[in-house]
Coordinates of C-alpha atoms in Angstrom, one line a residue:
X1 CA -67.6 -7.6 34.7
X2 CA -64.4 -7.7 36.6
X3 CA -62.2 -7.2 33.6
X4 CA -64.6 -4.3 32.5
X5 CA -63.9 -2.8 36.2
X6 CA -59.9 -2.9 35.7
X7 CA -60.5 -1.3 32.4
X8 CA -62.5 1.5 33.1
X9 CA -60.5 2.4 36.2
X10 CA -57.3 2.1 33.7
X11 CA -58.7 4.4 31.2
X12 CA -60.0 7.0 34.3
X13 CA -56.0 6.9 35.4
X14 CA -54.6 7.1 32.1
X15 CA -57.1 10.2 31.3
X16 CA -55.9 12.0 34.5
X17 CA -52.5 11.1 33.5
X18 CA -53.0 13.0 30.4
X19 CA -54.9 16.0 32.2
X20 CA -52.0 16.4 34.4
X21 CA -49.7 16.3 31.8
X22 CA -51.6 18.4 29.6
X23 CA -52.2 21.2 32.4
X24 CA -48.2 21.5 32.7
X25 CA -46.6 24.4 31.2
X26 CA -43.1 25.1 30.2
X27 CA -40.9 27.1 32.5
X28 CA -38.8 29.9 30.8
X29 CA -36.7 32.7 32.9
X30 CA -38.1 36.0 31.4
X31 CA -41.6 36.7 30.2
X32 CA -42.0 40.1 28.3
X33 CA -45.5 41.5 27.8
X34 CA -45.8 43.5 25.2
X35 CA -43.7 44.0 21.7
X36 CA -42.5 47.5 22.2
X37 CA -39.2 49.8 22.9
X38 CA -39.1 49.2 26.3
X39 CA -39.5 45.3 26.5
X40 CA -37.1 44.5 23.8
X41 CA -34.2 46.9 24.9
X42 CA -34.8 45.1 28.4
X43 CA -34.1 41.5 26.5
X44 CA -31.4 42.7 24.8
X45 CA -29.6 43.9 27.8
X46 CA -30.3 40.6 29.4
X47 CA -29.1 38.6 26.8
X48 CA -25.8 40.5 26.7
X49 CA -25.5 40.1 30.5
X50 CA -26.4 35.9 30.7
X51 CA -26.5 34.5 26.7
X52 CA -28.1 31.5 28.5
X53 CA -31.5 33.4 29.6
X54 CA -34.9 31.7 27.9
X55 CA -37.1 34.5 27.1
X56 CA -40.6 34.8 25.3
X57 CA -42.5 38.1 24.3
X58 CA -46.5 37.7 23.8
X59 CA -47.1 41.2 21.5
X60 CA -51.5 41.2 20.9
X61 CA -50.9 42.9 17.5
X62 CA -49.6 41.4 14.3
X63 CA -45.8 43.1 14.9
X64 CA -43.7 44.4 17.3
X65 CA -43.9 48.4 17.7
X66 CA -47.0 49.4 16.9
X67 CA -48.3 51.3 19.5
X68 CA -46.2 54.0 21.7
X69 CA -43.4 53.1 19.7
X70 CA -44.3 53.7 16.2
X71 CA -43.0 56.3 15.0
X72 CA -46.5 58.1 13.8
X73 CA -47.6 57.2 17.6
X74 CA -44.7 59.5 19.4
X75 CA -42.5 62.6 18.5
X76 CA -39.5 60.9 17.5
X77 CA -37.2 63.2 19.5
X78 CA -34.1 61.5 20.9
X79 CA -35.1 63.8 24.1
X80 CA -32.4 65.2 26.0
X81 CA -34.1 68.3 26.9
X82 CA -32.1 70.7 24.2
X83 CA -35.7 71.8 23.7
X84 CA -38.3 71.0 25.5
X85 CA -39.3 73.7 27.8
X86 CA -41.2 71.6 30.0
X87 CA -38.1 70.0 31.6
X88 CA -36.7 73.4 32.3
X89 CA -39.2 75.5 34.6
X90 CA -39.4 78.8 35.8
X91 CA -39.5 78.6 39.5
X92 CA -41.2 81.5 41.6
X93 CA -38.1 83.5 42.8
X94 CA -37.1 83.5 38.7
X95 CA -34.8 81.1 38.4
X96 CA -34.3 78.2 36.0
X97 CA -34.7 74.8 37.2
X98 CA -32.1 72.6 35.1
X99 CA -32.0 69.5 37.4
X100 CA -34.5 67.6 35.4
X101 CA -33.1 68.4 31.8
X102 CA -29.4 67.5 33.3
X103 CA -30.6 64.1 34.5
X104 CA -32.9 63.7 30.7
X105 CA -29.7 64.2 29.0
X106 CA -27.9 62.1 30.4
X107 CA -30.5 59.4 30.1
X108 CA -30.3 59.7 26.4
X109 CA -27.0 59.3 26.4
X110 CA -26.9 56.2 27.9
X111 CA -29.1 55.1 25.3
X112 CA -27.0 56.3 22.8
X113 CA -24.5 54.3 24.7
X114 CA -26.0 50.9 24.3
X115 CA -27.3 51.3 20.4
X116 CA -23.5 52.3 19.9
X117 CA -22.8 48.9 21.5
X118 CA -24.7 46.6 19.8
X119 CA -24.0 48.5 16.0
X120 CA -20.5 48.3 16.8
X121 CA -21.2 44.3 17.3
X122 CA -23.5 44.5 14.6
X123 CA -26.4 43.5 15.7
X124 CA -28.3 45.9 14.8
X125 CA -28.0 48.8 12.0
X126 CA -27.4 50.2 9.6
X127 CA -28.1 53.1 12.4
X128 CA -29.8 55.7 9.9
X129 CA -32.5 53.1 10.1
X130 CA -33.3 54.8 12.8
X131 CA -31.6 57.8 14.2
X132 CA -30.8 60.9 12.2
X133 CA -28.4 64.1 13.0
X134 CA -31.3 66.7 13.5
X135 CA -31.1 70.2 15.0
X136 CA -33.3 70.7 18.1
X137 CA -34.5 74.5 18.7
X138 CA -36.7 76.0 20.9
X139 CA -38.7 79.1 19.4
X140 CA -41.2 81.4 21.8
X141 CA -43.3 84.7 21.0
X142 CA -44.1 87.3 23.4
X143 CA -41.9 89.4 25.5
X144 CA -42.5 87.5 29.1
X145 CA -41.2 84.4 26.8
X146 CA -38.3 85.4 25.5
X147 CA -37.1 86.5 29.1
X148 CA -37.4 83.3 29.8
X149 CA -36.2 81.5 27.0
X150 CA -32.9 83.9 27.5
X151 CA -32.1 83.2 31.4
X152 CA -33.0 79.1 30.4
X153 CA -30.2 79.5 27.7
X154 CA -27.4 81.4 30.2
X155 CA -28.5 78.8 32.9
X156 CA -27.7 76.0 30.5
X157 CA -24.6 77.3 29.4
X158 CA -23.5 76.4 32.8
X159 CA -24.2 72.6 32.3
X160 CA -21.1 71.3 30.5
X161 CA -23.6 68.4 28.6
X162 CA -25.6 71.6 26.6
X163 CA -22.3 72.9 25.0
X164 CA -23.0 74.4 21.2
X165 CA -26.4 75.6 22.4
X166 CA -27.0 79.2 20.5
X167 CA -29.6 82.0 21.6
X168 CA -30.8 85.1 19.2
X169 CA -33.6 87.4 19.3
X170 CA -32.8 88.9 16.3
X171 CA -35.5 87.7 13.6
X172 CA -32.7 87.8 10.4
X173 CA -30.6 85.1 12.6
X174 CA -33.8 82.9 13.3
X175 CA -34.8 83.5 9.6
X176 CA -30.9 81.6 8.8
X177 CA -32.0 79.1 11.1
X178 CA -35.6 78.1 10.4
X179 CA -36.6 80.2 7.3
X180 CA -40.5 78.4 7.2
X181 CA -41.3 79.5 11.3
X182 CA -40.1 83.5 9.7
X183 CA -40.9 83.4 6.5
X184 CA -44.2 85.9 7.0
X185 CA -43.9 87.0 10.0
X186 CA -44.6 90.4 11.4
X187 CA -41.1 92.1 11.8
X188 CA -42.1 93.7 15.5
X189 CA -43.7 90.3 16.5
X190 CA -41.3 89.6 20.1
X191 CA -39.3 85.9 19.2
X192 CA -36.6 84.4 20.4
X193 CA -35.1 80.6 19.6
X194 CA -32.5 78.9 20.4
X195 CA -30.5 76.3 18.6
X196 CA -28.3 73.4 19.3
X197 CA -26.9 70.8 16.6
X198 CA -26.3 67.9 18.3
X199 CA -29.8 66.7 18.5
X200 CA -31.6 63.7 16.8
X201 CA -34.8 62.4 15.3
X202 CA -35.2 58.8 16.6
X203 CA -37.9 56.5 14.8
X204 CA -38.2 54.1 17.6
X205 CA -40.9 52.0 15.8
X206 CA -37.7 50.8 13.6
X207 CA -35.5 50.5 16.2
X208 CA -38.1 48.0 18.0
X209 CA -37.5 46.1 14.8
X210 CA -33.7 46.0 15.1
X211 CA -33.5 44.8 18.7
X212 CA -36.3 42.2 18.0
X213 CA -34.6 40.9 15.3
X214 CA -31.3 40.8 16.8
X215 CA -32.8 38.5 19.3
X216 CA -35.3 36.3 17.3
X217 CA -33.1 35.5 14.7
X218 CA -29.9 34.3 17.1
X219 CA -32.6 32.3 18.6
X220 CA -32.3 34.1 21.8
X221 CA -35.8 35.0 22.3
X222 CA -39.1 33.8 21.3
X223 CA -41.7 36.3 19.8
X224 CA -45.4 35.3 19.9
X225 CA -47.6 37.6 18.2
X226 CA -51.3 37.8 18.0
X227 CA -51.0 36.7 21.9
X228 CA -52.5 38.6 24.7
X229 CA -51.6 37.8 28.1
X230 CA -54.9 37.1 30.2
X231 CA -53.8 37.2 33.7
X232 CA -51.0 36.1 36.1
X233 CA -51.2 33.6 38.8
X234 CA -48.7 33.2 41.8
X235 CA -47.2 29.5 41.7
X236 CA -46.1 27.9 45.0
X237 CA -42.0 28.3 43.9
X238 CA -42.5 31.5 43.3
X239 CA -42.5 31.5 39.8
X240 CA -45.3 33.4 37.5
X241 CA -48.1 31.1 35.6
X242 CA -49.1 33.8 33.1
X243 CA -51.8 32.9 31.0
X244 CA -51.8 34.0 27.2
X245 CA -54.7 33.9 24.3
X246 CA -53.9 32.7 21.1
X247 CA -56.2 35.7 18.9
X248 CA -56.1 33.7 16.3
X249 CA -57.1 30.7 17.1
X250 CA -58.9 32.0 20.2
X251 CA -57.3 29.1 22.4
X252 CA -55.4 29.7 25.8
X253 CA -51.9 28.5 27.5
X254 CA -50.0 28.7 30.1
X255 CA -46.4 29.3 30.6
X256 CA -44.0 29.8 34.2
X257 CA -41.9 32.4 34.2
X258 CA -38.9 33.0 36.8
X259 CA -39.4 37.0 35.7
X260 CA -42.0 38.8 34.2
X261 CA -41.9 42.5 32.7
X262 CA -44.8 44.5 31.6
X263 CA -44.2 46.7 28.9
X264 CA -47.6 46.9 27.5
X265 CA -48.2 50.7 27.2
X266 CA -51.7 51.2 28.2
X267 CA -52.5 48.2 29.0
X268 CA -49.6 47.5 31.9
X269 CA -52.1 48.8 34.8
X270 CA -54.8 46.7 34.0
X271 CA -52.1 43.7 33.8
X272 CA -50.3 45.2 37.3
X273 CA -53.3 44.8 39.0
X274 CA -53.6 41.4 38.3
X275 CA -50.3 39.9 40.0
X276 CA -52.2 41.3 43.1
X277 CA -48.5 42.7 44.3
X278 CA -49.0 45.0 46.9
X279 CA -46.8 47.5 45.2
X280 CA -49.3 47.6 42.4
X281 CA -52.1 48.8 44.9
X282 CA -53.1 53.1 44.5
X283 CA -52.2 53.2 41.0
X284 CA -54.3 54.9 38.4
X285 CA -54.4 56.5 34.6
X286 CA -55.8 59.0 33.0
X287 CA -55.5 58.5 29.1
X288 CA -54.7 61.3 26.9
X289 CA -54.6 60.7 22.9
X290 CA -53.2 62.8 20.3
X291 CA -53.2 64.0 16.5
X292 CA -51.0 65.2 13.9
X293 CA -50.7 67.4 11.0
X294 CA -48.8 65.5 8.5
X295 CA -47.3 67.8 5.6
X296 CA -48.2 66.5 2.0
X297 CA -46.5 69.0 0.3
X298 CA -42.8 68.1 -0.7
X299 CA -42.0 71.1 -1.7
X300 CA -43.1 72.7 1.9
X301 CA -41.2 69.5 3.9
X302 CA -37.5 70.0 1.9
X303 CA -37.6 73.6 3.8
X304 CA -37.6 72.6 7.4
X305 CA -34.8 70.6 8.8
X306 CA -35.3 70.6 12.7
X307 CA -37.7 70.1 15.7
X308 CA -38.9 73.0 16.7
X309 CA -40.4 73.3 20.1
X310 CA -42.8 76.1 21.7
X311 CA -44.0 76.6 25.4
X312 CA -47.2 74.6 26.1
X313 CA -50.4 75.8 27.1
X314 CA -51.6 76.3 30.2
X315 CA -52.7 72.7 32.3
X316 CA -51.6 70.7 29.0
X317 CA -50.0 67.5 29.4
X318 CA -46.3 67.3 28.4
X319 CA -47.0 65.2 25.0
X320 CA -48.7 68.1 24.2
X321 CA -45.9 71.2 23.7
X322 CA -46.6 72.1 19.8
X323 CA -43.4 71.5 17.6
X324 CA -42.6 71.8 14.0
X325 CA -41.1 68.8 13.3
X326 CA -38.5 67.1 10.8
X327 CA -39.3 63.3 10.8
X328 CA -37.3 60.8 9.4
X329 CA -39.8 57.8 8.9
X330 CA -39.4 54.3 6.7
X331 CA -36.2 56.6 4.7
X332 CA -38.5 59.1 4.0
X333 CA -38.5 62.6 5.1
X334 CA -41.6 63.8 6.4
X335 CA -42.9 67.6 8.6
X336 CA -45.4 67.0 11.3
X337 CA -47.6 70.1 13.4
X338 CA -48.7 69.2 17.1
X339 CA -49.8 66.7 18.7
X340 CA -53.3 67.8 19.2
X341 CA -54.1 66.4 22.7
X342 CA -57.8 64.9 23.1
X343 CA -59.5 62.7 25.6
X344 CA -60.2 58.7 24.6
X345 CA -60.9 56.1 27.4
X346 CA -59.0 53.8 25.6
X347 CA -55.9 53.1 27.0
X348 CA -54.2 51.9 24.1
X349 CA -54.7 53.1 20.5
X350 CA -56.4 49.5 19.3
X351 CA -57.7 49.1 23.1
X352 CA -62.0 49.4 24.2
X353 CA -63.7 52.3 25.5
X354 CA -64.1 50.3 28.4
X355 CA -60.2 50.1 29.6
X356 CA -61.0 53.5 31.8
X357 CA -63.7 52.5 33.8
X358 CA -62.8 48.9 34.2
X359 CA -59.6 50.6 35.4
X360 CA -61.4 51.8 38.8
X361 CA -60.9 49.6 42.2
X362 CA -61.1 49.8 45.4
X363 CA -57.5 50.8 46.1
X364 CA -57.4 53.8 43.3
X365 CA -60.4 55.2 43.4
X366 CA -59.9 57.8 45.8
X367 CA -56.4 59.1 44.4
X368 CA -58.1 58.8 40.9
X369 CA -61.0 61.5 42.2
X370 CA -58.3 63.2 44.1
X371 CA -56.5 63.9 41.1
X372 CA -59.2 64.2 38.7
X373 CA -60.2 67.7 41.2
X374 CA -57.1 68.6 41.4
X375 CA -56.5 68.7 37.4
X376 CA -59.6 70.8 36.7
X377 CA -57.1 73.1 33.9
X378 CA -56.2 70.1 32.3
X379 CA -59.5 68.5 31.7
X380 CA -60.6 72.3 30.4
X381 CA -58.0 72.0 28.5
X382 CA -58.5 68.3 26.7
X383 CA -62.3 69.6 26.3
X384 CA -61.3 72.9 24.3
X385 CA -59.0 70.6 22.2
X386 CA -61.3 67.7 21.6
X387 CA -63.8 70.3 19.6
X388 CA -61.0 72.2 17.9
X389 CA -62.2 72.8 14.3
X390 CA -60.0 72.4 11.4
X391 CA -59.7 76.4 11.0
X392 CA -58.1 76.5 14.3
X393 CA -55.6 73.8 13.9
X394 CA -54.6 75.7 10.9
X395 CA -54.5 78.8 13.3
X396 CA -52.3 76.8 15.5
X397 CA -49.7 76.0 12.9
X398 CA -49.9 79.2 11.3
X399 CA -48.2 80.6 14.8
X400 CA -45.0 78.6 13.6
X401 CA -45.5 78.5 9.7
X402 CA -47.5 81.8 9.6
X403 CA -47.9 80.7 5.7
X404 CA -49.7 77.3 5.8
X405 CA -52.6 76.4 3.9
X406 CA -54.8 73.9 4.9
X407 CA -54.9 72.0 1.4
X408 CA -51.3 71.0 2.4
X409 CA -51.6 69.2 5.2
X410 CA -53.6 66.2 6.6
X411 CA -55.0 65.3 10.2
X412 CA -53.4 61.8 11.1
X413 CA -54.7 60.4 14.7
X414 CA -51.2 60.1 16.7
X415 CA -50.5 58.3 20.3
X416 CA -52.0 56.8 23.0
X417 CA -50.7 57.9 26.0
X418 CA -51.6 56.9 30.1
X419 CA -50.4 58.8 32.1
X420 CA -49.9 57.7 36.1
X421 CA -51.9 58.4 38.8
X422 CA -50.1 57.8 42.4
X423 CA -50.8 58.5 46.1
X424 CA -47.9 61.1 46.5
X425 CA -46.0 60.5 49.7
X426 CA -46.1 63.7 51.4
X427 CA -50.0 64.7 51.3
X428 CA -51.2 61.2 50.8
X429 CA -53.5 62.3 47.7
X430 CA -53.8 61.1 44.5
X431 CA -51.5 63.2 42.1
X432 CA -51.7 63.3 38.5
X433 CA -47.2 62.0 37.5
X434 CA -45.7 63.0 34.1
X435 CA -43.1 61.0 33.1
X436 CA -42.5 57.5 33.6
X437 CA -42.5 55.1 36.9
X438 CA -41.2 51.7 37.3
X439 CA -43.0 49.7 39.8
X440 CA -41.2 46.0 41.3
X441 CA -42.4 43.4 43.4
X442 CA -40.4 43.6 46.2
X443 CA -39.3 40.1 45.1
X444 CA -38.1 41.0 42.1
X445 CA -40.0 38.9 40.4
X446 CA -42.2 41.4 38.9
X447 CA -41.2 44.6 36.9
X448 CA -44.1 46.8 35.2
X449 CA -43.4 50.4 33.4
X450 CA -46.5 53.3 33.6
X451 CA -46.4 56.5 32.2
X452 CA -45.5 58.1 29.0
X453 CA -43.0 61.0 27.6
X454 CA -39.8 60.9 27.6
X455 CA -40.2 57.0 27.8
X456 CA -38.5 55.5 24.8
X457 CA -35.5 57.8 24.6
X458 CA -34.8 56.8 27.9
X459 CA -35.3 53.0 27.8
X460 CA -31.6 52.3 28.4
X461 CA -31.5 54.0 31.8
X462 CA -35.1 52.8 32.9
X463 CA -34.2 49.4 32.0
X464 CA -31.3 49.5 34.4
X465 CA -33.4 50.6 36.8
X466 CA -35.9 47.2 36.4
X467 CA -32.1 45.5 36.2
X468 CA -30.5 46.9 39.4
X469 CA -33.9 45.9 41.4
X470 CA -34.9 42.6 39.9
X471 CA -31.7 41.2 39.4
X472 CA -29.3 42.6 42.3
X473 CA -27.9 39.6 43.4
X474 CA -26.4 38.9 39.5
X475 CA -25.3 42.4 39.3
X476 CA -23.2 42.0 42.0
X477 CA -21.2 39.4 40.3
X478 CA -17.8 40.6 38.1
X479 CA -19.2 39.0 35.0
X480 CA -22.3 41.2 35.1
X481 CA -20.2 44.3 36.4
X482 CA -17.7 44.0 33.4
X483 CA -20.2 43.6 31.0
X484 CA -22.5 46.1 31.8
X485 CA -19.7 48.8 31.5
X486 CA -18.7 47.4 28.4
X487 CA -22.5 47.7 27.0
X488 CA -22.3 51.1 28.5
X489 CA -19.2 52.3 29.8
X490 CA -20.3 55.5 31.7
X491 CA -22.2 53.1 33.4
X492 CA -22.3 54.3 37.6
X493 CA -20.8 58.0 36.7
X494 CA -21.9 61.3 35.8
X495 CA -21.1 62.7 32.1
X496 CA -22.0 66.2 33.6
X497 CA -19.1 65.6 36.7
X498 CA -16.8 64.2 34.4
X499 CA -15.7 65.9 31.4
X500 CA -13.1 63.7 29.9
X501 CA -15.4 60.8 30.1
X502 CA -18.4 63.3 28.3
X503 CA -16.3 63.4 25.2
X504 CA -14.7 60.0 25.1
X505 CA -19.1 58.9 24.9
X506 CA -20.1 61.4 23.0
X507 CA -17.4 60.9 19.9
X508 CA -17.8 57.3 20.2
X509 CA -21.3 57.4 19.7
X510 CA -21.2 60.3 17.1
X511 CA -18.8 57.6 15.3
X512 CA -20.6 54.6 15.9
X513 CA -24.8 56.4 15.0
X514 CA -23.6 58.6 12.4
X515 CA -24.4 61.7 14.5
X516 CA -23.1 65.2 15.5
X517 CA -21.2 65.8 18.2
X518 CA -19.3 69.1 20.2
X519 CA -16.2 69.0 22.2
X520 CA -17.6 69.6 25.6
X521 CA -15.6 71.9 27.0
X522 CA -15.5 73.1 31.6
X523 CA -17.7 75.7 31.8
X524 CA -17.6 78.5 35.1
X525 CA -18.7 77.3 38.7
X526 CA -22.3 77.6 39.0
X527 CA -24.1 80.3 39.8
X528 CA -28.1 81.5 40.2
X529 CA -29.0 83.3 37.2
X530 CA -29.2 86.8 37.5

């Protein structure tokens, strides 16, 4: 009976034993949610900066890149704001704000600056893989609009970075440049369009590829897919447990992370808000999805070669602005209409219909209504395109191909986007935020990106941002310092302040992605617009 005792009780120690050894979970230093642009430029930079970082990515799909970052999900522009009209507005006493699509450009070329970098080291490429020399236009109809297109050009031709920008009104010239938008057209229709060639067509979902498998072959980083990360818990060193579901196998794990990003798209706020960081508390989205027309006519596609960019409606979001677009997808050369905005309350493309409403909480509820009353154009807007028929698609493509037939083109469902919904400083309401925000722990510990457009083009530069805040102390160090401005030399300057430097990045990377480039040359002290 004794010796049955002793027995029992070993087995009962032994078992807990096991449980406690079984309940451990490996510690790594980074943890990246999500398989897309933003997480695997942010791994890459790290890498370069300390070789000797552990880092695993959990992607819930079968490959990196399929979401925002494939290239049918997004635009493909390498934006830099040669033509989107969004970034340049029209404030009330008439002049142009340029502020924004300075600081855009410059953005892009920073991230010009770090793919140069890594195909000079070639560790990724070849780079027409995934960026392509493309013109970038702007084209507008209507008198009021091509005022405005006319003072936007002369106030960017006093921004050294927008040098080889062109403007006509004169329909022959824009017929030279884009013979399918005026091919057609009435001869006393009002246009205007301007026309700059140093502008690209980036296919992001490839890229994702490239900086994935510079990492996962060189055994730098660990890729999980079919892996959805759960939740987070706060452990007592102040590390991360994050908890991750096999899909497959429908089985879950733990793992400890010193750092964890959250690139997941759509699905980062739901993941935010469960780290319980105050910083996460207020935040809200409001999804907006997309669709294309995808040209199936070769003929029709080999006579376009740029993106062309129009003003967007009234209330519409910025994913939104129609363009005519040359795409460069897989090698293949494709021409794309829209996006068609429309209202889903999924937050991802393969999300639920319930990631909206299970969105709601008690800290973001009233900026949510806030900004929901305060957007009443935009959700007229979403409405009137959610029940567009097919007829007035075509109508909407026929204002920049006034020849297209429906036969030739097909409806393809594009991008899911979420855009962010804060409590804005000033008037303490909720307010409806284009762009992108990245939101830290104030540990460091914790990085998460929200929002949308011009997200990818600017990884590079939003990724320094998660670097400069999570990892200050290592920055501070000459290693990192010397690094970083060999990964990107203009690295804590201004192209736009420093014209010698502009150049010496822009050949370089002209050399190193195959692109165009133009001497950027001092232009006259600034000026309002007249």
């Amino acid at each position: 009976m004794k010796k049955s005792f002793i027995c029992l009780l070993c087995i009962l120690i032994l078992g807990s034993c096991a449980d406690k050894k079984s309940s451990e979970s490996e510690t790594v230093d980074v943890v990246l949610v999500g398989g897309g642009i933003m997480s695997v430029t942010l791994a890459n930079m790290l890498n370069e900066l300390d070789p000797d970082m552990t880092m695993i990515a959990y992607e819930r799909l079968d490959a990196v890149g399929q979401e925002s970052s494939s290239a049918w999900n997004n635009a493909g522009t390498g934006h830099s704001a040669l033509c989107e009209l969004n970034y340049t507005p029209e404030l009330k006493d008439g002049s142009i704000d340029t502020h924004k699509a300075v600081e855009i450009n410059e953005s892009f070329e920073i991230s010009k600056e770090f793919w140069s970098y890594l195909v000079g080291n070639n560790k990724i490429g070849p780079p027409k893989t995934f960026i392509n020399p493309t013109p970038h236009m702007s084209f507008v109809i209507g008198e009021d609009n091509v005022k405005y297109l006319k003072k936007r050009f002369l106030a960017l031709q006093k921004e050294p970075l927008f040098t080889g920008m062109e403007f006509s009104d004169d329909q022959k010239q824009i017929n030279n440049w884009i013979p399918l938008v005026m091919n057609g057209r009435d001869s006393s229709q009002k246009v205007a369009a301007t026309k700059i060639d140093i502008g690209t067509d980036v296919n992001y979902g490839a890229l994702t590829n490239e900086l994935t498998s510079n990492l996962v072959k060189s055994g730098k980083m660990k890729l999980e897919v079919n892996h959805e990360v759960s939740d987070f818990k706060r452990n007592e060193d102040g590390t991360w447990k994050v908890y991750i579901k096999d899909l497959k196998n429908n089985t879950t794990k733990t793992i400890n992370a010193k750092f964890v990003f959250i690139g997941a798209g759509g699905a980062t706020l739901p993941l935010l808000e469960k780290t319980h960081i105050p910083e996460a508390k207020g935040y809200g989205g409001f999804p907006v999805s997309g669709e294309w027309l995808v040209c199936n006519n070769p003929k029709i596609i080999a006579q376009h070669q740029a993106k062309v960019y129009g003003k967007a409606s009234v209330g519409s979001p910025p994913m939104s602005v129609p363009h005519l677009d040359t795409r460069i997808i897989d090698g293949k050369k494709e021409l794309l209409f829209g996006p068609f905005a429309g209202f889903s309350s999924k937050f991802l493309k393969n999300g639920t219909w319930a990631d909206l409403p299970a969105s709601f909480n008690f800290y973001n509820i009233r900026p949510m209504l806030e900004a929901g009353l305060d957007n009443v154009p935009l959700t007229k807007y979403l409405v009137e395109q959610v029940v567009l028929t097919p007829e007035q698609r075509l109508a909407a493509l026929q204002e920049y191909f006034p020849k297209a037939k429906m036969e030739d083109w097909d409806l393809k469902i594009a991008g899911q986007r979420v855009q962010v919904i804060k409590i804005d400083n000033t008037t303490r309401r909720g307010i409806l935020q284009f762009g992108t925000e990245v939101v830290t722990a104030s540990d460091g510990s914790v990085a998460a990106l929200l929002g949308a457009s011009p997200g990818a083009s600017t990884s590079v530069s939003i990724m320094l941002k998660v670097i400069e805040k999570c990892f200050k102390n290592e920055l501070k160090t000459s290693k990192w310092q010397e690094k970083i401005k060999e990964m990107i030399p203009s690295y804590g300057q201004k192209l736009s302040d420093n014209i010698p430097l502009a150049n010496e990045i822009r050949k370089n990377n002209s050399e190193k992605l195959g692109i165009v480039w133009k001497e950027i040359h001092m232009v006259a002290p600034k000026t309002e617009t007249p």
